[in-house]
Each structure stands twice: as structure tokens, then as C-alpha cells.
Amino acid sequence: MSSIGHIIKSERLNQSMKQTTLAKGICSTSYLSKIENNLTIPSDEVITFLLKKLNIEIDQVSSEKENKVIASLSELYKMGVLKRDKKFIRESLQKYTNKNQYFLQLNNYYSYHLYLFRLLLILDDKEDSLQSTYNVIAKIRDGMDEKQKFIINLNLGLYSYLDGNYQEALSRLEMSLRFINNGKNEEWEIADFYNVLSLTYFKCNEFFNAINFASKSLLYYKDNLLFERAIDNYIVIGIAHKKMRKYEEAEKNYNLAMKLAKDYKLINYEEVIYQNLGSLYAIQGCHEKAIEFYKLSLRIKEEDCNAEGYLLTILSIVKEYSKQSDHEQVLKWCKKGLDKIVGGKNSNKENSSYYFHLQIYINYHNFNNELENLLKEAINYFEKEQDERHVQKYSILLADYFFKHNKFKAASLYYQKSNQILFKQKFINRWEDL
């Protein structure tokens, strides 16, 4: 069956055009509905008029040629998923996205959009093409084979994951589990799926499952010399062990990741591993050891001009000095971080967040009267950014501040705000469920 009905429907919806508007002067609205739902095969003349009204051009290719297009895109899909080279993906995708593809085989239409969507998710550019492709695959279901059902649920799960909807993501990914052993999925696809699933279980605080699936994924990556992906798995396993307070196991996995990073000169991973080692010692209260690893991470980031990573590590160092009430060092490192932020709180999203973090530590350690107003502004900012972690963190700090100054009603409001987020994190609605 042809994919033309799906193409017409998706383009009409993208343009926010009603069926009556598109059908007017060409065919009846009911006939257009049948075309869009692949219940009838329209004449070439009707197709031409509909496409002209939508102002789109579609390449019509032979079955043999379109099979080659899908085979080529499938290879790019595999390479993109395993290597995650954004520059290569972006350049390679141009020949597929310049025009809409008119696939005579509906099966190829499905595969085209499923492969394309995953590659756009890797780019994570939030471009119109990503939303447009999402609108297509979110509506297609009927006629898919089991492999395509596996991929569509993986894609939609990953889309929800990147959007921060982790429970919804997990629900989608667990649907993919039904189709994982259909005989059509290759080993690399299963390894990739396990990798995504492990990350999602981690975000849902299911650390045992996160370790289990990351370990399964790790076996394939190690055997096939995909060291960057193997390092990703070691890090996830390490962080999950840290969350479970199995600190020796966490450090063991970080060190295995570091060995691969050093052996294969993957410097960008070294800075990440040092950061995680610092966090591991920080949670154990080993402040000096934590700062030592953070500084190693910072040194690489300075050489690598990693601005966002640089600010993350600066803030991590600030936190360790703050725990020790070392006001002088806190102010010194906050200034070092703020010097990197151009535009203050009105800079880009990432830098704006760090501006608030650093200013809060400065005011807190300066015992500044402006702390109350700054915290209120920061909480409002992080609420708009849907950053619940920092809304909770600074709500607790502000509530403590109010309590200390005998403003008990104001304190209770911010303690309540913090508790609401705690309930959400634990996926409960009532205190009885705690």
C-alpha cells in the first residue's frame, strides 16, 4: 500500500489546515478522510491537486530505488546510534530531509520516519523537523511489523525521556520488551535498547534494574570494541551503585571506565569520570578528596573549552567548601565561576542557572540580607524551567531562613512546596503511602 495518505495527513496537520479547507474544490471531506486513513487509493489527478494545495513536492521513486534509500538510511541509523557523531549525522541527513519521500511501500514509509526520528533525537536540536517527525510517528500504528513496533516504542520512550517524563518513557520502553526477541532485531539494536532502558530505570530510581540492563548492554559494547558506549555503561553502573551506597562497587566501575578512557585517549570522558569520582567522595564526606578529583576534571575542561562542564565543576567545588563553612574559598570559587558567565541571569539557559546557584552561595556566605529576595527569584526561575530538583533545594533553604527569622507562616509554605516535590519524586499522592 502507498504512503501518500499518511503524507497528506501529516502535512495538513503540520500546517494546521482543516480537512474541509484542503478538500474544497478537489474532493469531498469524507473522501479526503478515506485517503488520509489509507482506506482508498486516489487518482493521480486528486493527489496532484492535494499536494499543490499543500504546497509540497514529493519524489516518486520505483520500489527498487526506495528499497535502496531505506537500506542506506538504515546504515546511517546504525552508525548514528552506535557512534553518536552529531556532525556526521547532521551532514548525512540532508539528502534525506530536503524533500518528502513518496514511498510506494507503506512499510518503507514507516521505516523511513522511525529511523529519521531516532537520528533527530540524537541531534536533540529541538528543531521543527523533530516535532514534525514526532507528529508522524505518534499517529502511525496499523500495519507495522514487530521490528517497527519495537523501534516506535523505543523512539517514543526516548522522546519522553529527553522531555523529562521518565515514567511515561519507562512505560513505552517496557512495551518494546514484548518485541525484543522477534528474531529481526540485531544484537547492536538490543544493546542500544538495553542502554536506553538502563538510563530510564535509573531516572525512575530503580537502580537494580539500571545496573542489570546496563551490564547486558556493556557486554556487547566491549566485545565489539565500542569503547565510548562501554564507558557510558560503566558510568551508569557506577552512579547506580553510588545511589545504593555501594561505594566500592561504584569506584570500581568508574576506574574501569577511566582505564578505557586513558587507553584510547578519550579525554572528554576523563573529565566526566573525574567529576563522578569527586561526587562519590563528596557523598561520603571526604571533602578534600572530592575537591582533588573536581580540580582534575576542571583542568581538562579548561583545556577543552567546555564552558557548561566548567561551571558544573566550579559549583561542585563551591558546594564542598560550603559544607566546611570555608567562606573565603566559597567566595573565591564563586567569583571564578561568575567571571565565565557573560550576561548574568539574562544569558543562555545553562549559564542563567549557574548564575543563580553561584549568587545564592555568595549571599549565603556573606550573610547578605538580599538572600531572601534572591532565593524567591531563583525558585521562580527554576519553576519556569521545570527544574524540580533546585526548586526543592532552594525552597528548603528559604524555609530554613524564614524559620530562623521567626517567619513561621512563610517557612511552612516553602516546606510544603518542598514536600510536594518529594511526594512526586516517590510517585505517591498521600502521606499514608510514605
PDB file of N, CA, C and O in Angstrom, residues 2-10 13 36-38 103 105-117 132-145 148-153 155-156 172:
ATOM      1  N   SER A   2       0.373   2.323  -0.640  1.00  0.00           N
ATOM      2  CA  SER A   2       1.118   3.576  -0.740  1.00  0.00           C
ATOM      3  C   SER A   2       1.068   4.362   0.564  1.00  0.00           C
ATOM      4  O   SER A   2       0.143   4.227   1.364  1.00  0.00           O
ATOM      5  N   SER A   3       2.049   5.212   0.758  1.00  0.00           N
ATOM      6  CA  SER A   3       2.117   6.054   1.959  1.00  0.00           C
ATOM      7  C   SER A   3       1.530   7.435   1.735  1.00  0.00           C
ATOM      8  O   SER A   3       1.551   8.264   2.638  1.00  0.00           O
ATOM      9  N   ILE A   4       0.964   7.701   0.562  1.00  0.00           N
ATOM     10  CA  ILE A   4       0.552   9.060   0.219  1.00  0.00           C
ATOM     11  C   ILE A   4      -0.492   9.611   1.184  1.00  0.00           C
ATOM     12  O   ILE A   4      -0.490  10.793   1.525  1.00  0.00           O
ATOM     13  N   GLY A   5      -1.400   8.740   1.664  1.00  0.00           N
ATOM     14  CA  GLY A   5      -2.416   9.197   2.611  1.00  0.00           C
ATOM     15  C   GLY A   5      -1.808   9.731   3.894  1.00  0.00           C
ATOM     16  O   GLY A   5      -2.211  10.778   4.402  1.00  0.00           O
ATOM     17  N   HIS A   6      -0.811   9.014   4.410  1.00  0.00           N
ATOM     18  CA  HIS A   6      -0.127   9.458   5.629  1.00  0.00           C
ATOM     19  C   HIS A   6       0.597  10.784   5.396  1.00  0.00           C
ATOM     20  O   HIS A   6       0.609  11.661   6.260  1.00  0.00           O
ATOM     21  N   ILE A   7       1.229  10.920   4.231  1.00  0.00           N
ATOM     22  CA  ILE A   7       1.970  12.146   3.921  1.00  0.00           C
ATOM     23  C   ILE A   7       1.026  13.340   3.874  1.00  0.00           C
ATOM     24  O   ILE A   7       1.293  14.402   4.455  1.00  0.00           O
ATOM     25  N   ILE A   8      -0.105  13.172   3.182  1.00  0.00           N
ATOM     26  CA  ILE A   8      -1.077  14.264   3.057  1.00  0.00           C
ATOM     27  C   ILE A   8      -1.613  14.664   4.435  1.00  0.00           C
ATOM     28  O   ILE A   8      -1.695  15.850   4.773  1.00  0.00           O
ATOM     29  N   LYS A   9      -1.924  13.665   5.256  1.00  0.00           N
ATOM     30  CA  LYS A   9      -2.478  13.957   6.581  1.00  0.00           C
ATOM     31  C   LYS A   9      -1.466  14.683   7.461  1.00  0.00           C
ATOM     32  O   LYS A   9      -1.797  15.688   8.108  1.00  0.00           O
ATOM     33  N   SER A  10      -0.238  14.176   7.489  1.00  0.00           N
ATOM     34  CA  SER A  10       0.772  14.788   8.357  1.00  0.00           C
ATOM     35  C   SER A  10       1.086  16.207   7.917  1.00  0.00           C
ATOM     36  O   SER A  10       1.253  17.107   8.745  1.00  0.00           O
ATOM     37  N   LEU A  13      -1.841  18.516   8.906  1.00  0.00           N
ATOM     38  CA  LEU A  13      -1.818  18.811  10.339  1.00  0.00           C
ATOM     39  C   LEU A  13      -0.681  19.763  10.698  1.00  0.00           C
ATOM     40  O   LEU A  13      -0.838  20.644  11.548  1.00  0.00           O
ATOM     41  N   GLU A  36      -6.624   9.870   3.691  1.00  0.00           N
ATOM     42  CA  GLU A  36      -5.672  10.055   4.793  1.00  0.00           C
ATOM     43  C   GLU A  36      -5.539   8.809   5.666  1.00  0.00           C
ATOM     44  O   GLU A  36      -4.499   8.605   6.294  1.00  0.00           O
ATOM     45  N   ASN A  37      -6.573   8.001   5.711  1.00  0.00           N
ATOM     46  CA  ASN A  37      -6.533   6.786   6.535  1.00  0.00           C
ATOM     47  C   ASN A  37      -6.253   5.538   5.706  1.00  0.00           C
ATOM     48  O   ASN A  37      -6.443   4.417   6.192  1.00  0.00           O
ATOM     49  N   ASN A  38      -5.790   5.757   4.469  1.00  0.00           N
ATOM     50  CA  ASN A  38      -5.408   4.650   3.576  1.00  0.00           C
ATOM     51  C   ASN A  38      -6.537   3.644   3.358  1.00  0.00           C
ATOM     52  O   ASN A  38      -6.307   2.441   3.234  1.00  0.00           O
ATOM     53  N   PHE A 103       6.905   7.064  -0.690  1.00  0.00           N
ATOM     54  CA  PHE A 103       7.196   5.637  -0.750  1.00  0.00           C
ATOM     55  C   PHE A 103       5.973   4.868  -1.228  1.00  0.00           C
ATOM     56  O   PHE A 103       4.890   4.975  -0.655  1.00  0.00           O
ATOM     57  N   GLN A 105       5.753   1.724  -1.002  1.00  0.00           N
ATOM     58  CA  GLN A 105       5.536   0.683   0.006  1.00  0.00           C
ATOM     59  C   GLN A 105       5.352   1.335   1.376  1.00  0.00           C
ATOM     60  O   GLN A 105       6.244   2.028   1.864  1.00  0.00           O
ATOM     61  N   LEU A 106       4.192   1.102   1.964  1.00  0.00           N
ATOM     62  CA  LEU A 106       3.887   1.704   3.254  1.00  0.00           C
ATOM     63  C   LEU A 106       4.902   1.285   4.320  1.00  0.00           C
ATOM     64  O   LEU A 106       5.261   2.074   5.192  1.00  0.00           O
ATOM     65  N   ASN A 107       5.384   0.056   4.227  1.00  0.00           N
ATOM     66  CA  ASN A 107       6.375  -0.448   5.170  1.00  0.00           C
ATOM     67  C   ASN A 107       7.638   0.413   5.159  1.00  0.00           C
ATOM     68  O   ASN A 107       8.224   0.703   6.201  1.00  0.00           O
ATOM     69  N   ASN A 108       8.038   0.850   3.963  1.00  0.00           N
ATOM     70  CA  ASN A 108       9.216   1.712   3.845  1.00  0.00           C
ATOM     71  C   ASN A 108       8.948   3.100   4.410  1.00  0.00           C
ATOM     72  O   ASN A 108       9.844   3.746   4.964  1.00  0.00           O
ATOM     73  N   TYR A 109       7.729   3.578   4.260  1.00  0.00           N
ATOM     74  CA  TYR A 109       7.344   4.868   4.826  1.00  0.00           C
ATOM     75  C   TYR A 109       7.514   4.845   6.348  1.00  0.00           C
ATOM     76  O   TYR A 109       8.057   5.777   6.944  1.00  0.00           O
ATOM     77  N   TYR A 110       7.050   3.759   6.966  1.00  0.00           N
ATOM     78  CA  TYR A 110       7.199   3.610   8.408  1.00  0.00           C
ATOM     79  C   TYR A 110       8.679   3.602   8.799  1.00  0.00           C
ATOM     80  O   TYR A 110       9.108   4.314   9.703  1.00  0.00           O
ATOM     81  N   SER A 111       9.463   2.761   8.122  1.00  0.00           N
ATOM     82  CA  SER A 111      10.886   2.637   8.456  1.00  0.00           C
ATOM     83  C   SER A 111      11.608   3.964   8.300  1.00  0.00           C
ATOM     84  O   SER A 111      12.441   4.344   9.134  1.00  0.00           O
ATOM     85  N   TYR A 112      11.300   4.692   7.226  1.00  0.00           N
ATOM     86  CA  TYR A 112      11.935   5.986   6.963  1.00  0.00           C
ATOM     87  C   TYR A 112      11.741   6.931   8.151  1.00  0.00           C
ATOM     88  O   TYR A 112      12.693   7.517   8.665  1.00  0.00           O
ATOM     89  N   HIS A 113      10.503   7.074   8.602  1.00  0.00           N
ATOM     90  CA  HIS A 113      10.223   8.020   9.680  1.00  0.00           C
ATOM     91  C   HIS A 113      10.763   7.535  11.029  1.00  0.00           C
ATOM     92  O   HIS A 113      11.188   8.345  11.860  1.00  0.00           O
ATOM     93  N   LEU A 114      10.761   6.232  11.245  1.00  0.00           N
ATOM     94  CA  LEU A 114      11.290   5.700  12.504  1.00  0.00           C
ATOM     95  C   LEU A 114      12.798   5.908  12.602  1.00  0.00           C
ATOM     96  O   LEU A 114      13.303   6.325  13.646  1.00  0.00           O
ATOM     97  N   TYR A 115      13.522   5.635  11.513  1.00  0.00           N
ATOM     98  CA  TYR A 115      14.975   5.847  11.505  1.00  0.00           C
ATOM     99  C   TYR A 115      15.298   7.335  11.620  1.00  0.00           C
ATOM    100  O   TYR A 115      16.178   7.748  12.383  1.00  0.00           O
ATOM    101  N   LEU A 116      14.565   8.136  10.847  1.00  0.00           N
ATOM    102  CA  LEU A 116      14.801   9.583  10.839  1.00  0.00           C
ATOM    103  C   LEU A 116      14.575  10.174  12.232  1.00  0.00           C
ATOM    104  O   LEU A 116      15.374  10.984  12.713  1.00  0.00           O
ATOM    105  N   PHE A 117      13.510   9.747  12.889  1.00  0.00           N
ATOM    106  CA  PHE A 117      13.179  10.308  14.202  1.00  0.00           C
ATOM    107  C   PHE A 117      14.265  10.012  15.224  1.00  0.00           C
ATOM    108  O   PHE A 117      14.648  10.889  16.007  1.00  0.00           O
ATOM    109  N   SER A 132       7.903  17.699  13.731  1.00  0.00           N
ATOM    110  CA  SER A 132       7.147  17.239  12.570  1.00  0.00           C
ATOM    111  C   SER A 132       7.198  15.723  12.444  1.00  0.00           C
ATOM    112  O   SER A 132       6.184  15.067  12.203  1.00  0.00           O
ATOM    113  N   THR A 133       8.399  15.149  12.620  1.00  0.00           N
ATOM    114  CA  THR A 133       8.551  13.695  12.521  1.00  0.00           C
ATOM    115  C   THR A 133       7.870  13.008  13.690  1.00  0.00           C
ATOM    116  O   THR A 133       7.271  11.938  13.532  1.00  0.00           O
ATOM    117  N   TYR A 134       7.925  13.635  14.871  1.00  0.00           N
ATOM    118  CA  TYR A 134       7.205  13.085  16.024  1.00  0.00           C
ATOM    119  C   TYR A 134       5.709  13.012  15.729  1.00  0.00           C
ATOM    120  O   TYR A 134       5.052  12.017  16.039  1.00  0.00           O
ATOM    121  N   ASN A 135       5.158  14.077  15.133  1.00  0.00           N
ATOM    122  CA  ASN A 135       3.731  14.104  14.818  1.00  0.00           C
ATOM    123  C   ASN A 135       3.343  12.965  13.884  1.00  0.00           C
ATOM    124  O   ASN A 135       2.227  12.450  13.944  1.00  0.00           O
ATOM    125  N   VAL A 136       4.273  12.584  13.008  1.00  0.00           N
ATOM    126  CA  VAL A 136       4.010  11.481  12.080  1.00  0.00           C
ATOM    127  C   VAL A 136       4.011  10.157  12.826  1.00  0.00           C
ATOM    128  O   VAL A 136       3.044   9.392  12.767  1.00  0.00           O
ATOM    129  N   ILE A 137       5.096   9.862  13.554  1.00  0.00           N
ATOM    130  CA  ILE A 137       5.207   8.516  14.135  1.00  0.00           C
ATOM    131  C   ILE A 137       4.266   8.324  15.320  1.00  0.00           C
ATOM    132  O   ILE A 137       3.914   7.190  15.656  1.00  0.00           O
ATOM    133  N   ALA A 138       3.847   9.429  15.949  1.00  0.00           N
ATOM    134  CA  ALA A 138       2.925   9.299  17.085  1.00  0.00           C
ATOM    135  C   ALA A 138       1.547   8.847  16.621  1.00  0.00           C
ATOM    136  O   ALA A 138       0.746   8.369  17.425  1.00  0.00           O
ATOM    137  N   LYS A 139       1.279   8.975  15.313  1.00  0.00           N
ATOM    138  CA  LYS A 139      -0.050   8.653  14.786  1.00  0.00           C
ATOM    139  C   LYS A 139      -0.074   7.349  13.994  1.00  0.00           C
ATOM    140  O   LYS A 139      -1.148   6.854  13.657  1.00  0.00           O
ATOM    141  N   ILE A 140       1.106   6.805  13.640  1.00  0.00           N
ATOM    142  CA  ILE A 140       1.097   5.593  12.818  1.00  0.00           C
ATOM    143  C   ILE A 140       1.193   4.351  13.686  1.00  0.00           C
ATOM    144  O   ILE A 140       1.991   4.276  14.593  1.00  0.00           O
ATOM    145  N   ARG A 141       0.353   3.400  13.433  1.00  0.00           N
ATOM    146  CA  ARG A 141       0.326   2.159  14.210  1.00  0.00           C
ATOM    147  C   ARG A 141       0.026   0.960  13.304  1.00  0.00           C
ATOM    148  O   ARG A 141       0.759  -0.010  13.267  1.00  0.00           O
ATOM    149  N   ASP A 142      -1.101   1.043  12.584  1.00  0.00           N
ATOM    150  CA  ASP A 142      -1.604  -0.096  11.840  1.00  0.00           C
ATOM    151  C   ASP A 142      -0.636  -0.520  10.746  1.00  0.00           C
ATOM    152  O   ASP A 142      -0.075   0.310  10.032  1.00  0.00           O
ATOM    153  N   GLY A 143      -0.482  -1.827  10.620  1.00  0.00           N
ATOM    154  CA  GLY A 143       0.325  -2.355   9.523  1.00  0.00           C
ATOM    155  C   GLY A 143       1.797  -2.484   9.837  1.00  0.00           C
ATOM    156  O   GLY A 143       2.570  -2.946   8.994  1.00  0.00           O
ATOM    157  N   MET A 144       2.223  -2.064  11.021  1.00  0.00           N
ATOM    158  CA  MET A 144       3.643  -2.183  11.375  1.00  0.00           C
ATOM    159  C   MET A 144       3.991  -3.632  11.680  1.00  0.00           C
ATOM    160  O   MET A 144       3.195  -4.367  12.281  1.00  0.00           O
ATOM    161  N   ASP A 145       5.218  -4.012  11.296  1.00  0.00           N
ATOM    162  CA  ASP A 145       5.694  -5.331  11.710  1.00  0.00           C
ATOM    163  C   ASP A 145       6.277  -5.237  13.115  1.00  0.00           C
ATOM    164  O   ASP A 145       6.360  -4.155  13.696  1.00  0.00           O
ATOM    165  N   GLN A 148       9.249  -2.871  13.682  1.00  0.00           N
ATOM    166  CA  GLN A 148       8.860  -1.462  13.683  1.00  0.00           C
ATOM    167  C   GLN A 148       8.141  -1.083  14.978  1.00  0.00           C
ATOM    168  O   GLN A 148       8.306   0.024  15.481  1.00  0.00           O
ATOM    169  N   LYS A 149       7.361  -2.012  15.522  1.00  0.00           N
ATOM    170  CA  LYS A 149       6.708  -1.749  16.809  1.00  0.00           C
ATOM    171  C   LYS A 149       7.754  -1.633  17.917  1.00  0.00           C
ATOM    172  O   LYS A 149       7.605  -0.829  18.845  1.00  0.00           O
ATOM    173  N   PHE A 150       8.807  -2.429  17.806  1.00  0.00           N
ATOM    174  CA  PHE A 150       9.918  -2.346  18.759  1.00  0.00           C
ATOM    175  C   PHE A 150      10.568  -0.959  18.684  1.00  0.00           C
ATOM    176  O   PHE A 150      10.788  -0.299  19.706  1.00  0.00           O
ATOM    177  N   ILE A 151      10.835  -0.503  17.459  1.00  0.00           N
ATOM    178  CA  ILE A 151      11.528   0.779  17.270  1.00  0.00           C
ATOM    179  C   ILE A 151      10.632   1.952  17.660  1.00  0.00           C
ATOM    180  O   ILE A 151      11.090   2.919  18.283  1.00  0.00           O
ATOM    181  N   ILE A 152       9.343   1.896  17.310  1.00  0.00           N
ATOM    182  CA  ILE A 152       8.478   3.052  17.589  1.00  0.00           C
ATOM    183  C   ILE A 152       8.334   3.277  19.090  1.00  0.00           C
ATOM    184  O   ILE A 152       8.370   4.414  19.569  1.00  0.00           O
ATOM    185  N   ASN A 153       8.203   2.189  19.867  1.00  0.00           N
ATOM    186  CA  ASN A 153       8.092   2.355  21.313  1.00  0.00           C
ATOM    187  C   ASN A 153       9.413   2.802  21.929  1.00  0.00           C
ATOM    188  O   ASN A 153       9.427   3.579  22.893  1.00  0.00           O
ATOM    189  N   ASN A 155      11.592   4.713  20.322  1.00  0.00           N
ATOM    190  CA  ASN A 155      11.699   6.126  19.948  1.00  0.00           C
ATOM    191  C   ASN A 155      10.818   7.023  20.821  1.00  0.00           C
ATOM    192  O   ASN A 155      11.259   8.069  21.314  1.00  0.00           O
ATOM    193  N   LEU A 156       9.572   6.615  20.998  1.00  0.00           N
ATOM    194  CA  LEU A 156       8.654   7.437  21.795  1.00  0.00           C
ATOM    195  C   LEU A 156       9.073   7.445  23.263  1.00  0.00           C
ATOM    196  O   LEU A 156       8.896   8.442  23.959  1.00  0.00           O
ATOM    197  N   ARG A 172       6.668   3.183  27.801  1.00  0.00           N
ATOM    198  CA  ARG A 172       6.900   2.956  26.367  1.00  0.00           C
ATOM    199  C   ARG A 172       7.979   1.897  26.142  1.00  0.00           C
ATOM    200  O   ARG A 172       7.830   0.990  25.323  1.00  0.00           O
TER     201      ARG A 172
END
